[in-house]
Coordinates of C-alpha atoms and ligand atoms in Angstrom, one line a residue:
X1 CA -45.0 -94.5 21.5
X2 CA -44.2 -98.2 21.8
X3 CA -41.6 -98.4 19.0
X4 CA -39.9 -95.3 20.1
X5 CA -39.6 -96.5 23.7
X6 CA -38.2 -99.8 22.5
X7 CA -35.5 -98.2 20.4
X8 CA -34.6 -95.8 23.2
X9 CA -34.3 -98.7 25.7
X10 CA -32.2 -100.9 23.5
X11 CA -29.6 -98.4 22.4
X12 CA -29.6 -95.7 24.9
X13 CA -27.0 -97.1 27.4
X14 CA -24.7 -98.4 24.7
X15 CA -24.2 -95.7 22.2
X16 CA -25.9 -92.4 22.8
X17 CA -24.6 -90.7 19.6
X18 CA -25.8 -93.6 17.4
X19 CA -29.2 -93.5 18.9
X20 CA -29.6 -89.8 18.4
X21 CA -28.9 -90.4 14.7
X22 CA -31.3 -93.4 14.6
X23 CA -34.2 -91.8 16.4
X24 CA -35.3 -89.2 13.9
X25 CA -35.4 -91.7 11.0
X26 CA -37.3 -94.2 13.1
X27 CA -39.6 -91.6 14.3
X28 CA -40.2 -90.3 10.8
X29 CA -40.9 -93.8 9.6
X30 CA -43.3 -94.4 12.5
X31 CA -45.1 -91.2 11.9
X32 CA -45.6 -92.2 8.3
X33 CA -46.9 -95.6 9.2
X34 CA -49.4 -94.0 11.7
X35 CA -50.6 -91.6 9.1
X36 CA -51.0 -94.5 6.6
X37 CA -52.8 -96.7 9.1
X38 CA -55.1 -93.9 10.2
X39 CA -56.0 -93.0 6.7
X40 CA -56.9 -96.6 5.8
X41 CA -59.0 -96.9 9.0
X42 CA -60.8 -93.6 8.6
X43 CA -61.6 -94.3 5.0
X44 CA -63.1 -97.6 6.0
X45 CA -65.1 -95.8 8.6
X46 CA -66.3 -93.2 6.1
X47 CA -67.4 -96.0 3.8
X48 CA -69.3 -97.8 6.5
X49 CA -71.0 -94.5 7.5
X50 CA -72.1 -93.9 3.9
X51 CA -73.5 -97.4 3.7
X52 CA -75.2 -96.9 7.1
X53 CA -76.9 -93.7 5.8
X54 CA -78.2 -95.7 2.8
X55 CA -79.7 -98.6 4.8
X56 CA -83.3 -97.2 4.6
X57 CA -83.0 -96.9 0.8
X58 CA -81.3 -100.2 0.3
X59 CA -83.9 -101.9 2.5
X60 CA -86.9 -100.2 0.9
X61 CA -89.0 -102.9 -0.7
X62 CA -91.0 -100.4 -2.8
X63 CA -87.9 -99.2 -4.8
X64 CA -86.3 -101.3 -7.5
X65 CA -83.3 -99.6 -9.0
X66 CA -81.6 -97.6 -6.2
X67 CA -79.1 -95.9 -8.5
X68 CA -76.4 -96.7 -5.9
X69 CA -73.6 -98.2 -7.9
X70 CA -69.9 -98.4 -7.0
X71 CA -69.0 -95.2 -8.8
X72 CA -71.5 -93.1 -6.9
X73 CA -70.7 -94.9 -3.7
X74 CA -66.9 -94.4 -3.9
X75 CA -67.4 -90.7 -4.8
X76 CA -69.6 -90.2 -1.8
X77 CA -67.3 -92.1 0.5
X78 CA -64.3 -90.0 -0.6
X79 CA -66.3 -86.8 0.0
X80 CA -67.5 -88.1 3.4
X81 CA -63.9 -88.8 4.4
X82 CA -62.9 -85.2 3.5
X83 CA -65.8 -83.8 5.4
X84 CA -65.2 -85.9 8.5
X85 CA -61.4 -85.5 8.7
X86 CA -61.2 -82.0 7.3
X87 CA -58.7 -82.9 4.6
X88 CA -58.9 -84.6 1.2
X89 CA -58.3 -88.4 0.9
X90 CA -55.8 -88.1 -1.9
X91 CA -53.2 -85.3 -1.7
X92 CA -50.2 -84.5 -3.8
X93 CA -47.7 -85.4 -1.1
X94 CA -48.9 -89.0 -0.7
X95 CA -46.1 -91.5 -1.0
X96 CA -46.2 -94.1 -3.7
X97 CA -47.1 -96.7 -1.2
X98 CA -50.0 -94.6 0.2
X99 CA -51.3 -93.9 -3.2
X100 CA -51.3 -97.6 -4.1
X101 CA -53.0 -98.6 -0.8
X102 CA -55.7 -96.0 -1.0
X103 CA -56.4 -96.8 -4.7
X104 CA -56.7 -100.5 -3.7
X105 CA -59.2 -99.6 -1.0
X106 CA -61.3 -97.4 -3.4
X107 CA -61.3 -100.2 -5.9
X108 CA -62.2 -102.8 -3.3
X109 CA -65.1 -100.6 -2.2
X110 CA -66.3 -100.0 -5.8
X111 CA -66.2 -103.8 -6.6
X112 CA -68.1 -104.8 -3.5
X113 CA -70.9 -102.3 -4.2
X114 CA -71.1 -103.3 -7.8
X115 CA -71.2 -107.0 -7.0
X116 CA -74.2 -106.4 -4.6
X117 CA -76.3 -104.6 -7.3
X118 CA -78.7 -107.5 -7.9
X119 CA -79.5 -107.7 -4.2
X120 CA -79.6 -103.9 -3.6
X121 CA -82.0 -103.4 -6.5
X122 CA -84.3 -106.4 -5.8
X123 CA -87.8 -105.1 -5.5
X124 CA -90.2 -106.5 -2.9
X125 CA -87.5 -107.4 -0.4
X126 CA -87.0 -105.3 2.7
X127 CA -84.0 -106.0 4.9
X128 CA -81.2 -107.3 2.7
X129 CA -78.5 -108.1 5.2
X130 CA -76.0 -105.8 3.4
X131 CA -75.1 -104.0 6.7
X132 CA -71.9 -102.0 7.3
X133 CA -70.1 -104.8 9.0
X134 CA -70.6 -107.2 6.2
X135 CA -69.7 -104.6 3.6
X136 CA -66.5 -103.8 5.6
X137 CA -65.5 -107.4 5.8
X138 CA -66.0 -108.0 2.0
X139 CA -64.1 -104.8 1.2
X140 CA -61.2 -105.8 3.5
X141 CA -61.1 -109.2 1.9
X142 CA -60.8 -107.7 -1.6
X143 CA -58.2 -105.2 -0.3
X144 CA -56.1 -108.2 0.9
X145 CA -56.5 -109.9 -2.4
X146 CA -55.1 -106.8 -4.1
X147 CA -52.3 -105.6 -1.8
X148 CA -52.2 -108.2 1.0
X149 CA -48.4 -108.7 0.6
X150 CA -48.0 -105.0 1.7
X151 CA -50.9 -104.2 3.9
X152 CA -54.0 -105.7 5.6
X153 CA -57.1 -104.1 7.1
X154 CA -59.5 -106.1 9.3
X155 CA -62.3 -105.4 11.7
X156 CA -62.1 -107.6 14.8
X157 CA -63.6 -107.6 18.2
X158 CA -63.1 -109.0 21.7
X159 CA -63.3 -112.8 21.3
X160 CA -66.5 -113.2 23.2
X161 CA -68.3 -110.7 21.0
X162 CA -67.2 -112.0 17.6
X163 CA -70.1 -113.0 15.2
X164 CA -68.2 -114.1 12.1
X165 CA -65.4 -116.5 12.8
X166 CA -63.4 -114.8 10.0
X167 CA -63.1 -111.8 12.3
X168 CA -61.7 -113.6 15.3
X169 CA -58.8 -111.7 16.8
X170 CA -55.3 -113.1 16.5
X171 CA -53.0 -113.4 19.6
X172 CA -51.6 -109.9 19.2
X173 CA -55.1 -108.3 18.7
X174 CA -56.5 -110.2 21.7
X175 CA -53.5 -109.2 23.8
X176 CA -54.0 -105.5 23.0
X177 CA -57.7 -105.7 23.6
X178 CA -57.3 -107.5 27.0
X179 CA -54.2 -105.7 28.3
X180 CA -54.2 -102.2 26.8
X181 CA -57.8 -101.3 25.8
X182 CA -59.1 -102.6 29.1
X183 CA -57.1 -100.0 31.0
X184 CA -59.7 -97.6 32.4
X185 CA -57.1 -94.8 32.7
X186 CA -56.2 -94.9 29.0
X187 CA -57.9 -92.1 27.0
X188 CA -60.9 -93.6 25.1
X189 CA -60.3 -93.9 21.4
X190 CA -56.5 -93.9 21.5
X191 CA -55.1 -96.4 19.0
X192 CA -52.2 -98.7 19.9
X193 CA -49.2 -99.3 17.6
X194 CA -46.2 -101.6 17.7
X195 CA -43.5 -102.9 15.3
X196 CA -43.6 -106.6 15.5
X197 CA -44.0 -109.6 13.1
X198 CA -47.0 -111.0 11.2
X199 CA -46.5 -114.4 9.6
X200 CA -42.8 -114.1 10.4
X201 CA -42.6 -110.9 8.5
X202 CA -41.6 -107.6 10.2
X203 CA -44.7 -105.4 10.3
X204 CA -46.1 -102.2 11.8
X205 CA -49.4 -103.0 13.5
X206 CA -52.1 -100.6 14.6
X207 CA -55.3 -101.3 16.5
X208 CA -58.0 -98.7 16.7
X209 CA -60.8 -99.3 19.3
X210 CA -64.4 -99.0 18.3
X211 CA -67.2 -98.4 20.8
X212 CA -70.9 -99.1 20.5
X213 CA -73.2 -96.1 20.0
X214 CA -77.0 -96.2 20.4
X215 CA -77.4 -97.1 16.7
X216 CA -75.5 -100.3 17.1
X217 CA -77.7 -101.6 19.9
X218 CA -80.6 -102.7 17.8
X219 CA -78.3 -105.6 16.9
X220 CA -75.5 -105.7 19.5
X221 CA -77.5 -104.4 22.6
X222 CA -79.9 -105.9 25.1
X223 CA -81.5 -108.2 25.8
X224 CA -78.5 -110.5 25.4
X225 CA -79.3 -113.6 23.4
X226 CA -82.3 -112.2 21.7
X227 CA -82.1 -112.8 17.9
X228 CA -81.5 -109.5 15.9
X229 CA -82.7 -108.7 12.4
X230 CA -79.6 -110.3 10.9
X231 CA -80.2 -113.6 12.7
X232 CA -77.4 -113.4 15.3
X233 CA -78.0 -113.3 19.0
X234 CA -77.5 -109.9 20.5
X235 CA -74.4 -109.3 22.7
X236 CA -76.1 -107.3 25.4
X237 CA -73.8 -104.3 24.8
X238 CA -74.3 -100.8 26.0
X239 CA -73.4 -97.5 24.4
X240 CA -69.8 -96.7 25.1
X241 CA -68.7 -100.3 25.5
X242 CA -65.8 -101.5 23.4
X243 CA -67.5 -103.3 20.5
X244 CA -64.5 -104.1 18.3
X245 CA -61.3 -102.7 16.7
X246 CA -60.0 -101.9 13.3
X247 CA -56.7 -103.7 12.8
X248 CA -54.0 -102.5 10.4
X249 CA -50.9 -104.3 9.3
X250 CA -48.2 -102.6 7.2
X251 CA -45.5 -105.0 6.2
X252 CA -42.0 -103.6 6.2
Ligands
HEC301 C1 -78.4 -104.4 11.6 C2 -77.6 -105.1 12.7 C3 -76.3 -104.5 13.0 C4 -76.0 -103.2 13.5 C5 -77.0 -102.0 13.6 C6 -74.6 -103.2 13.8 N1 -74.0 -104.4 13.6 FE1 -72.1 -105.0 14.0 N2 -72.4 -106.7 13.0 C7 -73.6 -107.2 12.5 C8 -73.4 -108.4 11.8 C9 -74.5 -109.2 11.1 C10 -72.1 -108.7 11.9 C11 -71.3 -109.9 11.3 C12 -70.8 -109.4 10.0 C13 -70.1 -110.5 9.2 O1 -70.7 -111.4 8.7 O2 -68.9 -110.3 9.0 C14 -71.5 -107.6 12.7 C15 -70.1 -107.6 13.0 C16 -69.6 -106.6 13.7 C17 -68.2 -106.5 14.1 C18 -67.1 -107.5 13.6 C19 -66.8 -108.6 14.4 C20 -67.8 -109.7 14.4 O3 -68.5 -109.8 15.3 O4 -67.9 -110.4 13.4 C21 -68.0 -105.4 14.8 C22 -66.7 -104.9 15.4 C23 -69.3 -104.7 14.9 N3 -70.2 -105.5 14.3 C24 -69.5 -103.5 15.6 C25 -70.6 -102.8 15.4 C26 -70.8 -101.4 15.8 C27 -69.7 -100.6 16.6 C28 -72.0 -100.9 15.4 C29 -72.6 -99.6 15.5 C30 -71.8 -98.5 14.9 C31 -72.6 -102.1 14.8 N4 -71.8 -103.1 14.8 C32 -73.9 -102.1 14.3 C33 -74.9 -106.5 12.7 C34 -75.0 -105.2 13.1

């Protein structure tokens, strides 16, 4: 991977022995960061899927109390994560950092769902605008408020597709989208990682591409420019197109 190659390049000619000692530690650290970033991204995806499955219930005007509070939601998201990934979200071998970050993500999710209760349970209203993308953004904002000095999770997109300005890509994210994800020879779905800086602080960064599926196209599909149910103009996307990316920052 990127980090690995950079280390090998900088120290290989100078001091072979030193590098051999350095590599395993760096590799172990990178593997841990990749695992942490992947876990945060996959749990966000699980939460969005649970919310997506509940859209018909949430948007049912004939039902008042939906009995879908933060406690039930987080329990189901944790179970969904385990089912989708094949392993539990929280395991005994998690580091202190991982435990803290996952706990913050669970709490952020719980708080967002609890704060939406009045809207979710309002009878007589159909579509409520509490769609997975909005939920994910609110959850990521709360996550940043809790542990933003250590880690950040965002969902961004190619600049020309961005709906909410808060989700605009930064220079690094745009660079990866334009120069790496655009490479047709690159296996679809592969994430990109790099050790760099964010706000002048050293950080591990990870970008995970997200592609439109058929279910996204009622809002992001054709015809381009037509207003969707949420009030935004559709992007004219097709199934399989790059629709966005989950961006993870782990400060060193
Ligand atoms: C019901 C309409 C709807 C559907 C279906 C939908 N989205 Fe969105 N999407 C939105 C809205 C609204 C926003 C802006 C959310 C906000 O305010 O942050 C958004 C935002 C996004 C963003 C964040 C960047 C931005 O534009 O602000 C990405 C990435 C994204 N959607 C991808 C997808 C993908 C992938 C799917 C299918 C799995 C999907 N969306 C399904 C309505 C939808």
